[in-house]
């Protein structure tokens, strides 16, 4: 099993890039079927989502658009309850089919806050797509995740865009924190 050291902590390979590409293809197929002729707009949540967004969009067989917002909720390895919106929504989403794109849902606090905000924008529909989901960490019981790539254990992960204090985003696979 391959291990990497990121910011002095050891991580073990959990998903290879090939595993992730399979997951992304399945998500893209479902979304392409569900949104035929609807020209959805993806609202991708920076920073971590940039790799997933690039791969997912290239697997879609439908027309679509993408826009980015930037939020910060994580401090080191801890999710915080205060979500800072660093770059806001800069497109008109009224009457649009919106799909929020997120790398990982952990407590669900970020998504819950975003959904609350987007519900006021008169969108034609609103769905959430995330690559990874930690069901055991969820604090927002009412949050509906429409497209989930893979459920994972409640352990900190890096790679494929996900960071540990900004390091590790460049790794092709996803690596899980080694707990001794
Ligand atoms: P939530 O609000 O607790 O659901 O956290 C969502 C955000 O926290 C994600 O967009 C990630 O940026 C970050 N995050 C959650 N879990 C991890 C992890 O295991 N590794 C890296 N970042 C994470």
PDB file of C-alpha atoms in Angstrom, residues 71-84 104 106-107 110 134 137 154-157 163-166:
ATOM      1  CA  UNK A  71     -15.856  29.209   0.710  1.00  0.00           C
ATOM      2  CA  UNK A  72     -13.691  28.273   3.651  1.00  0.00           C
ATOM      3  CA  UNK A  73     -14.894  26.124   6.536  1.00  0.00           C
ATOM      4  CA  UNK A  74     -11.948  23.890   7.372  1.00  0.00           C
ATOM      5  CA  UNK A  75      -9.077  24.804   9.656  1.00  0.00           C
ATOM      6  CA  UNK A  76      -6.306  22.179   9.467  1.00  0.00           C
ATOM      7  CA  UNK A  77      -8.148  18.877   9.981  1.00  0.00           C
ATOM      8  CA  UNK A  78     -11.173  20.379  11.751  1.00  0.00           C
ATOM      9  CA  UNK A  79     -14.476  21.460  10.214  1.00  0.00           C
ATOM     10  CA  UNK A  80     -15.622  24.754  11.688  1.00  0.00           C
ATOM     11  CA  UNK A  81     -19.200  25.948  12.014  1.00  0.00           C
ATOM     12  CA  UNK A  82     -18.406  29.351  10.566  1.00  0.00           C
ATOM     13  CA  UNK A  83     -18.365  29.321   6.794  1.00  0.00           C
ATOM     14  CA  UNK A  84     -16.657  32.237   5.108  1.00  0.00           C
ATOM     15  CA  UNK A 104     -16.388  16.232  -0.088  1.00  0.00           C
ATOM     16  CA  UNK A 106     -18.278  16.098   5.941  1.00  0.00           C
ATOM     17  CA  UNK A 107     -20.502  17.772   8.581  1.00  0.00           C
ATOM     18  CA  UNK A 110     -21.198  24.197   4.173  1.00  0.00           C
ATOM     19  CA  UNK A 134     -18.610  10.973   5.195  1.00  0.00           C
ATOM     20  CA  UNK A 137     -19.658  12.984  10.282  1.00  0.00           C
ATOM     21  CA  UNK A 154     -14.963   9.565   8.921  1.00  0.00           C
ATOM     22  CA  UNK A 155     -11.205   9.908   8.461  1.00  0.00           C
ATOM     23  CA  UNK A 156      -9.302  12.878   7.095  1.00  0.00           C
ATOM     24  CA  UNK A 157      -8.282  12.501   3.434  1.00  0.00           C
ATOM     25  CA  UNK A 163      -5.745  19.558   0.956  1.00  0.00           C
ATOM     26  CA  UNK A 164      -4.272  19.406   4.418  1.00  0.00           C
ATOM     27  CA  UNK A 165      -3.481  23.072   5.141  1.00  0.00           C
ATOM     28  CA  UNK A 166      -3.072  23.683   1.367  1.00  0.00           C
TER      29      UNK A 166
END
